[in-house]
Short mmCIF file of C-alpha atoms in Angstrom, two decimals:
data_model
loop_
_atom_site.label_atom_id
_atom_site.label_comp_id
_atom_site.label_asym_id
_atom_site.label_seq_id
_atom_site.Cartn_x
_atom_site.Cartn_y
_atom_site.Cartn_z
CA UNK A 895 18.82 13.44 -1.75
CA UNK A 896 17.44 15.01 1.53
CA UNK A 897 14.17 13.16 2.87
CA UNK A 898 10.92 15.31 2.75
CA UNK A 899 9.47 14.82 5.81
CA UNK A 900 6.02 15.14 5.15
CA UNK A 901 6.46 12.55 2.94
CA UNK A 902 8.28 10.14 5.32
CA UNK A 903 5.21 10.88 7.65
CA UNK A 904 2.86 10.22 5.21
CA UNK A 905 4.47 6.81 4.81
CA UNK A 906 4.96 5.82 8.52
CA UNK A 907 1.11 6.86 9.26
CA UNK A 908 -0.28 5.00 6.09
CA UNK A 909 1.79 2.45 7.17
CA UNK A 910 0.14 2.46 10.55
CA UNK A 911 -3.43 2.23 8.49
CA UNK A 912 -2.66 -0.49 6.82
CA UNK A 913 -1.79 -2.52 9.79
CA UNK A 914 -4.68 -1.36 11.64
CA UNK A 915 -7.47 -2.33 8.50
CA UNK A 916 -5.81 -6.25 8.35
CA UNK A 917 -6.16 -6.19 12.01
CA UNK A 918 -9.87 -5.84 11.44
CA UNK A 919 -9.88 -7.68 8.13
CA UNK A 920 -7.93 -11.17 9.76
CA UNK A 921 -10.79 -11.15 12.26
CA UNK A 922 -13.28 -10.68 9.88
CA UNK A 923 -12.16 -13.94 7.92
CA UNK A 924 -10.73 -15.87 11.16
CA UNK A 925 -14.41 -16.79 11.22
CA UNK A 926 -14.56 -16.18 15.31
CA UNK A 927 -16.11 -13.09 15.09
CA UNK A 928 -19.49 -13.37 13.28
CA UNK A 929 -21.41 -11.01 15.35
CA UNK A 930 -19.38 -7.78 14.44
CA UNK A 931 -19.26 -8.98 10.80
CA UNK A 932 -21.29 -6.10 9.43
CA UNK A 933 -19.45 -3.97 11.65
CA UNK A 934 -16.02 -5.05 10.78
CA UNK A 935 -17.21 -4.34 7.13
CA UNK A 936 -17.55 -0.86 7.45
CA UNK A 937 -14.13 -0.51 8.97
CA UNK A 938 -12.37 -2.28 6.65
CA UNK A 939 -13.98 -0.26 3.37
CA UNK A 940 -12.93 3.37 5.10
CA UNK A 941 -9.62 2.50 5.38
CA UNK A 942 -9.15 -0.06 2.15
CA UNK A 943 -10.56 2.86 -0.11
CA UNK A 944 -7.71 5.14 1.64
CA UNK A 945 -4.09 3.40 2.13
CA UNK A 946 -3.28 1.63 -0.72
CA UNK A 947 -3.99 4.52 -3.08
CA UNK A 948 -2.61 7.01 -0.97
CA UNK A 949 0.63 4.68 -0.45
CA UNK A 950 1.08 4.45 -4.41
CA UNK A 951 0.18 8.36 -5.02
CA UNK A 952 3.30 8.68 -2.74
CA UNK A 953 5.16 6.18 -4.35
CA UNK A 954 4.75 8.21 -7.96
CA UNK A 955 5.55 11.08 -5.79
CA UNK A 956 9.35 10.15 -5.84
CA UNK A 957 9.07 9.12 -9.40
CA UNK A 958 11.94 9.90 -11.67
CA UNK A 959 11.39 10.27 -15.18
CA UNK A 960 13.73 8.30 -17.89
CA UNK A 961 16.04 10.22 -19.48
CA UNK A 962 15.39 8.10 -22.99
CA UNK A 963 15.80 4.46 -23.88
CA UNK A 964 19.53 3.72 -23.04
CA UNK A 965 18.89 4.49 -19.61
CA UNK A 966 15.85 2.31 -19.58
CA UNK A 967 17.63 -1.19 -18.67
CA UNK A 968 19.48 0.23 -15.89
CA UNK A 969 16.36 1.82 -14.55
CA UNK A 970 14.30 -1.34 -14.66
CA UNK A 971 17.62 -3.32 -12.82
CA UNK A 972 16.89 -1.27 -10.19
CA UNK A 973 13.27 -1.28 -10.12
CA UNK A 974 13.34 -5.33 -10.05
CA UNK A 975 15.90 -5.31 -7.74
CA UNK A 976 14.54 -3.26 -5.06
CA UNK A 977 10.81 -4.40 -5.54
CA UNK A 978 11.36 -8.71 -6.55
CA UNK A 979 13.72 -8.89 -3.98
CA UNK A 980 11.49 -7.77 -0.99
CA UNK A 981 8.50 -9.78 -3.29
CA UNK A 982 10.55 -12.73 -2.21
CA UNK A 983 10.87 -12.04 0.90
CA UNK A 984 7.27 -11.93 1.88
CA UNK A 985 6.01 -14.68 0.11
CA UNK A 986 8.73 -16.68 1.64
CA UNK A 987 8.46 -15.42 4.87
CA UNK A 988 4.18 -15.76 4.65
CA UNK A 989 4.65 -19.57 3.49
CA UNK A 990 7.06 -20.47 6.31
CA UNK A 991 4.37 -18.55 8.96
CA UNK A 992 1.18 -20.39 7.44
CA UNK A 993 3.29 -23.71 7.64
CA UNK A 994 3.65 -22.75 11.62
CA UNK A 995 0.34 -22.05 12.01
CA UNK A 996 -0.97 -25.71 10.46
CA UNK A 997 -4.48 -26.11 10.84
CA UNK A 998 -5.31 -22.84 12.70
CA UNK A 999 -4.46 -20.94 9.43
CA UNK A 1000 -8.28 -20.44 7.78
CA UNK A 1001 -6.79 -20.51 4.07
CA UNK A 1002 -3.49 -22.06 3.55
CA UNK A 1003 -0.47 -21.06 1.31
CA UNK A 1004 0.59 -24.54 -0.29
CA UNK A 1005 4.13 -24.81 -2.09
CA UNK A 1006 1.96 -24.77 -5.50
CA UNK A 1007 0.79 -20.96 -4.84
CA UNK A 1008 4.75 -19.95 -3.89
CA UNK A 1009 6.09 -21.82 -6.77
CA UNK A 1010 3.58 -19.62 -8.81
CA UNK A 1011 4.17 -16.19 -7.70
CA UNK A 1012 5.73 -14.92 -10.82
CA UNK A 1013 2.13 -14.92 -12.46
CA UNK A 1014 -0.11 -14.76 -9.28
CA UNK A 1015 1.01 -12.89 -6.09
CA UNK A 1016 0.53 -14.52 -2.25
CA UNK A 1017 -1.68 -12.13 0.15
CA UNK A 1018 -0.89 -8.57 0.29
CA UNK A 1019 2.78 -8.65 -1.49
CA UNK A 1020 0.42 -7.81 -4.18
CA UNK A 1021 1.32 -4.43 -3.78
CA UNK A 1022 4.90 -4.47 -4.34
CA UNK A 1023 4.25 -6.50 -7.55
CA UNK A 1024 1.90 -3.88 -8.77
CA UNK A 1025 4.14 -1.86 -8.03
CA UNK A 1026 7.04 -3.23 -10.17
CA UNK A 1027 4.89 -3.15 -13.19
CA UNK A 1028 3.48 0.11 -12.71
CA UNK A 1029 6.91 1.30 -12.18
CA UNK A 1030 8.33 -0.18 -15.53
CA UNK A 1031 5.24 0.78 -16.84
CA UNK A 1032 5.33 4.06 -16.30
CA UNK A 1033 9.65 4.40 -16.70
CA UNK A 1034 8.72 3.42 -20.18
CA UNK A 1035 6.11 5.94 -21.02
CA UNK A 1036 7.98 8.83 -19.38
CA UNK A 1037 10.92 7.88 -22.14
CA UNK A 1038 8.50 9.27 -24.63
CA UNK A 1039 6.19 11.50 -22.40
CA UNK A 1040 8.06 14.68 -21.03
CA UNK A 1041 4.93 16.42 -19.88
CA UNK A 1042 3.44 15.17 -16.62
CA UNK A 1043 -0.39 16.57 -17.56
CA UNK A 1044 0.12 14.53 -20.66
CA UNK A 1045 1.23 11.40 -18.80
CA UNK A 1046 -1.17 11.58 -16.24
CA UNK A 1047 -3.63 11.77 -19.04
CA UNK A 1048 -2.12 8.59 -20.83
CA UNK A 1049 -2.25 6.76 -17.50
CA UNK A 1050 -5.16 8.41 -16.06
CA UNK A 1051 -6.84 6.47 -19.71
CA UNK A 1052 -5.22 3.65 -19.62
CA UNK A 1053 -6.39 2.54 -15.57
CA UNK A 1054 -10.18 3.33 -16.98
CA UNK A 1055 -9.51 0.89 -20.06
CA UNK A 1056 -8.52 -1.51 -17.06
CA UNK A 1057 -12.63 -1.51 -15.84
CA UNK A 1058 -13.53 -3.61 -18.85
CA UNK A 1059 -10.74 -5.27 -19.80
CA UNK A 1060 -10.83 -7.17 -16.80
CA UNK A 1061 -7.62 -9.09 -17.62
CA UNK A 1062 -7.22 -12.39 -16.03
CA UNK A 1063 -3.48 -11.66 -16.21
CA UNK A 1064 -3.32 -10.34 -12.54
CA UNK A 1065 0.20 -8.31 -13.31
CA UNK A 1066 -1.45 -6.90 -16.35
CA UNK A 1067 -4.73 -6.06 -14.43
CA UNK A 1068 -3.08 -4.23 -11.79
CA UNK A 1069 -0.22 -1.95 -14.04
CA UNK A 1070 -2.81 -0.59 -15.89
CA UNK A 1071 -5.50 -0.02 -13.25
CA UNK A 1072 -3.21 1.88 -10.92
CA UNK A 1073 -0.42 3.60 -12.68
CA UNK A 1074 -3.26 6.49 -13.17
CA UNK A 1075 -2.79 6.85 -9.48
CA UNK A 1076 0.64 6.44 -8.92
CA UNK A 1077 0.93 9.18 -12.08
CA UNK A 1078 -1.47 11.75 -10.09
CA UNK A 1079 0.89 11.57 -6.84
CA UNK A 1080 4.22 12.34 -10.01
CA UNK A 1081 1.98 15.28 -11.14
CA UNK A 1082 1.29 16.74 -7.46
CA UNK A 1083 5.14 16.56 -6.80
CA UNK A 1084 5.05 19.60 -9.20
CA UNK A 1085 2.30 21.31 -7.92
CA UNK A 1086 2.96 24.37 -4.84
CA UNK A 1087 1.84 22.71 -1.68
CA UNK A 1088 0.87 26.05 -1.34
CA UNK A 1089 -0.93 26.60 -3.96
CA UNK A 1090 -2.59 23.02 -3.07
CA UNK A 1091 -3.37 24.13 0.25
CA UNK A 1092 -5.43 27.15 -0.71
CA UNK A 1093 -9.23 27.34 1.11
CA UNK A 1094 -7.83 24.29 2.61
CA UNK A 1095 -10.78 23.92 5.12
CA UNK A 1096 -13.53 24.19 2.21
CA UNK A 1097 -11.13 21.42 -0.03
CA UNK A 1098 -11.38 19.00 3.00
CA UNK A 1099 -15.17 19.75 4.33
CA UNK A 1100 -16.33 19.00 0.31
CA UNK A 1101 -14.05 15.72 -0.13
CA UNK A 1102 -14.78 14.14 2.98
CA UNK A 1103 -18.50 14.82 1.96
CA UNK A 1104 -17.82 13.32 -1.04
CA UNK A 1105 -16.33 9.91 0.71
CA UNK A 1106 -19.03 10.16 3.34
CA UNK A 1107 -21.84 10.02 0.24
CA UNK A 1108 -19.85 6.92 -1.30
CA UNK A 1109 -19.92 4.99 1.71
CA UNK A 1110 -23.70 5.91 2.22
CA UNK A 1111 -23.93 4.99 -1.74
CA UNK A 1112 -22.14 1.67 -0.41
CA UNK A 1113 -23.80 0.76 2.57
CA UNK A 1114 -27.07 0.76 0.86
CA UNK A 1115 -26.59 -0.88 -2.16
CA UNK A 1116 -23.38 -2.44 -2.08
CA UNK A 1117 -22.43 -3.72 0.72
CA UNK A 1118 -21.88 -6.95 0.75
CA UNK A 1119 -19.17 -6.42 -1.43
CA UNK A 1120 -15.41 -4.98 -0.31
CA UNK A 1121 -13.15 -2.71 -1.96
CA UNK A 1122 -11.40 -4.66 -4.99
CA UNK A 1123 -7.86 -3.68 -5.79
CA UNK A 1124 -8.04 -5.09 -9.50
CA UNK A 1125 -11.60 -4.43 -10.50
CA UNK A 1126 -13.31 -1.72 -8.65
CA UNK A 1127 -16.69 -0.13 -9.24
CA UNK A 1128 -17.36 3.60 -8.20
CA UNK A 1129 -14.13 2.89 -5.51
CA UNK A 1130 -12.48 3.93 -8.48
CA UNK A 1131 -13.46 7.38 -7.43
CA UNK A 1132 -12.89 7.58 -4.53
CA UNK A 1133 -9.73 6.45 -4.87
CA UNK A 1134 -8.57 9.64 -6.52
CA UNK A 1135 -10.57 11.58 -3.56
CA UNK A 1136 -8.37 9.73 -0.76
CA UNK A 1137 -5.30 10.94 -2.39
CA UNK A 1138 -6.12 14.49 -2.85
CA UNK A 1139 -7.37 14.67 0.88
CA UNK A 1140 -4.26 12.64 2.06
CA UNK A 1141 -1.73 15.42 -0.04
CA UNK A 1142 -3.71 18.02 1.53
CA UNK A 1143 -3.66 17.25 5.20
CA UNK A 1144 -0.07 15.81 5.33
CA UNK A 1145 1.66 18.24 4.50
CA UNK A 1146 -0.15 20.68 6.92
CA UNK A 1147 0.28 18.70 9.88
CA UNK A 1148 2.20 20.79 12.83
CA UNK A 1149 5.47 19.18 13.61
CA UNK A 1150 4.83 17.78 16.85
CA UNK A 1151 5.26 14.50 17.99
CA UNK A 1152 2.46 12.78 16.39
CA UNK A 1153 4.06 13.74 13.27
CA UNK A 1154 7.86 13.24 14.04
CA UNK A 1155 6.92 9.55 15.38
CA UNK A 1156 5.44 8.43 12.33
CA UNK A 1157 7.95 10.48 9.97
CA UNK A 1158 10.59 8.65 11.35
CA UNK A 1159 9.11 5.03 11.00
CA UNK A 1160 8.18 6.03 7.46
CA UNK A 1161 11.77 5.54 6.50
CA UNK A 1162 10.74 1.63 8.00
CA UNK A 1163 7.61 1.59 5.64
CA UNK A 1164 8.53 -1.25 3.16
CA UNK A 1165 9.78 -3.66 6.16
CA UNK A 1166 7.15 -2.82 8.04
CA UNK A 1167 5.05 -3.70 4.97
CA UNK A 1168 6.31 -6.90 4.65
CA UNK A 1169 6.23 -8.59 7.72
CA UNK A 1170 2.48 -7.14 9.29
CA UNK A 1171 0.58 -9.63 7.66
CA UNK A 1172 2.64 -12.59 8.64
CA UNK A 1173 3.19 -10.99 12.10
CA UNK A 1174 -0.53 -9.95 12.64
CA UNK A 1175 -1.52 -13.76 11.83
CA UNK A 1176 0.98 -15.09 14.22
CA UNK A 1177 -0.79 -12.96 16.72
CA UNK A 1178 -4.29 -13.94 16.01
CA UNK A 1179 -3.89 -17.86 15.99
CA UNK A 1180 -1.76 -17.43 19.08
CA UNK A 1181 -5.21 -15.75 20.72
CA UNK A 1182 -7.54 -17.98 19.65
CA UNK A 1183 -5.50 -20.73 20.91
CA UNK A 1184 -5.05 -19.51 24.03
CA UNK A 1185 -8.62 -18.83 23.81
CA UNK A 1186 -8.80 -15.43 24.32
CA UNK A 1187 -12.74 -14.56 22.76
CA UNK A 1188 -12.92 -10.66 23.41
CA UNK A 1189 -12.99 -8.93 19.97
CA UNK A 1190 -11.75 -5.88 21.91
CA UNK A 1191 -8.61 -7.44 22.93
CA UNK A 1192 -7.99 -9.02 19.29
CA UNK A 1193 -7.94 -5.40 18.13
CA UNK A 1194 -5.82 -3.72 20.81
CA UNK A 1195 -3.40 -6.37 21.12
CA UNK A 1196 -3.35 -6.79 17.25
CA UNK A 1197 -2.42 -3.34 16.94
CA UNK A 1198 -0.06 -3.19 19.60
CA UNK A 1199 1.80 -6.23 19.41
CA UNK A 1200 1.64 -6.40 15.57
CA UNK A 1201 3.05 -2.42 15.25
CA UNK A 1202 5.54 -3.01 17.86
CA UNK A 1203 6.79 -6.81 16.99
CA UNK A 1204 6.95 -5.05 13.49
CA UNK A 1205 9.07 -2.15 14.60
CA UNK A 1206 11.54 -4.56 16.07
CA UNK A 1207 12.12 -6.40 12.79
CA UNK A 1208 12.43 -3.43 10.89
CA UNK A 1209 15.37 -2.32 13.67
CA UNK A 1210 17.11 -5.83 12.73
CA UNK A 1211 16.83 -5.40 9.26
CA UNK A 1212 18.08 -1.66 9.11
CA UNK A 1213 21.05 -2.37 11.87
CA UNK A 1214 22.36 -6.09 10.05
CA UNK A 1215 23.94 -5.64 6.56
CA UNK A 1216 22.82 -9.41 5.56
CA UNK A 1217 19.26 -9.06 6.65
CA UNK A 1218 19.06 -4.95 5.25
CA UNK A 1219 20.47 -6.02 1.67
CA UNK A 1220 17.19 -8.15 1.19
CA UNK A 1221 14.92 -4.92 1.72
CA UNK A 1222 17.34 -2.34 0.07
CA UNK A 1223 19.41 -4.48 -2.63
CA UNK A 1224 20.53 -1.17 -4.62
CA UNK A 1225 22.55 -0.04 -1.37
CA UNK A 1226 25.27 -3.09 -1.98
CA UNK A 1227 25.25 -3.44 -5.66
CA UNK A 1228 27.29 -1.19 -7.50
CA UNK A 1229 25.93 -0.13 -11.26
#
């Protein structure tokens, strides 16, 4: 299947957001940086109410519907594999850093919490077990649903249920919640980018109004409280807003490169994905001991180090077979 580059771009740079919001968002809870607090807020809600959304709308984007019910085991084989084995990895990989870190680590993973991540998920490998279930979630439905307008509607009505069901199961919680999205970026892989792209300037100026009046919604009356992942409020919304205005600038970009750097590390995405976090912390505990203070270097060399450090592992796990079959399983096992 030949890569679609915009698409690979739109991974590497959302990616690259990711990274940069739990730069801001490990400060924010090392507790060392109290005076930019409110500051760090803001940052973290304008790009928490982008990535993740945007990085599942792309994710549905490559979705494949089932061809009926026989094929249905063999597509979930490949689903688990490729998403619970990488799961794995991270929580592994996160409990081993936290153990490193000892008492500079502000909340600790204990053994419990990793023996437990079948039901609850460590840190930000949340994702990838949303993921899973939406995936299966969604593989089912499609056995049934042909029509991508009617199974973005099913979905679409099944992540609003999700507002007040407020399941405790978190796996539950999550499948239901954000398959809508994850349906909307299927349905726009059938839609003209062309055709999407039309008064393309008036489509971004009202959107990013729209965001702008959320966050002015948010600042006044909401602030104290972040983006939620499981049980938003009106981030719901906006949500849906950050993916349309992500599928219509992407695309557009020129092909310069800005855009081929981050197209080609968007083939990286998932490693990337899994080591940040751990990586970032490793970075921030190291600075604090050595008692570097300045919030400004926390951020650049947070960024920086954490991108770059995070590059390299991705270049070991895509160049050694052993370490590359824990990140792309379906590559080595024959069905």
């Amino acid at each position: 299947m030949k890569r679609i580059q915009w698409l690979d771009f739109g991974k590497g740079f959302t990616i690259f957001l990711v990274l940069v919001g739990h730069v801001f968002k490990g400060m924010q809870t090392s507790g060392a940086f109290e005076a930019y607090h409110n500051s760090f807020q803001f940052i973290i809600q304008c790009f928490y109410i982008f990535h993740i959304p945007v990085f599942f709308a792309l994710s549905g984007y490559l979705f494949k519907p089932v061809k009926d019910l026989q094929a249905y085991p063999k597509y979930v084989l490949k689903k688990s594999l490729n998403l619970l084995i990488p799961y794995l990895l991270f929580c592994v990989t996160y409990f081993f850093f936290q153990k490193l870190g000892g008492g500079s680590v502000r909340e600790g993973t204990s053994l419990a919490d990793l023996l437990a991540i079948y039901k609850r998920p460590i840190a930000v490998s949340w994702y990838l077990y949303v993921l899973w279930g939406v995936s299966l979630y969604v593989g089912l439905l499609s056995v049934f649903i042909k029509d991508q307008k009617k199974l973005l509607t099913v979905t679409a009505v099944t992540s609003i249920l999700s507002y007040p069901l407020h399941s405790s199961i978190f796996l539950l919680q999550g499948t239901l919640l954000w398959s809508g999205i994850y349906c909307l970026g299927h349905f726009l892989s059938q839609v003209s980018l062309e055709k999407l792209a039309t008064h393309l300037t008036q489509k971004v100026l009202v959107i990013s109004a729209l965001i702008a009046l959320y966050l002015f919604w948010w600042i006044q009356f909401d602030f104290k409280n972040g983006v939620s992942y499981l049980t938003p409020g009106p981030e719901g919304l906006v949500f849906v807003l950050s993916v349309f205005l992500a599928f219509l600038l992407y695309p557009r970009l020129p092909h310069n490169g800005f855009f081929n750097y981050f197209a080609d590390k968007g083939k990286s995405s998932l490693i990337i994905y899994i080591f940040h976090s751990p990586v970032l912390s490793a970075i921030r505990i190291m600075l604090l001991r050595l008692g570097v203070q300045s919030m400004l270097l926390h951020v650049l060399i947070g960024i920086a180090g954490g991108w770059l450090i995070s590059l390299f592992i991705a270049y070991l796990f895509n160049k050694v077979k052993f370490l590359n079959f824990f990140v792309a399983p379906t590559k080595y096992i024959r069905f």
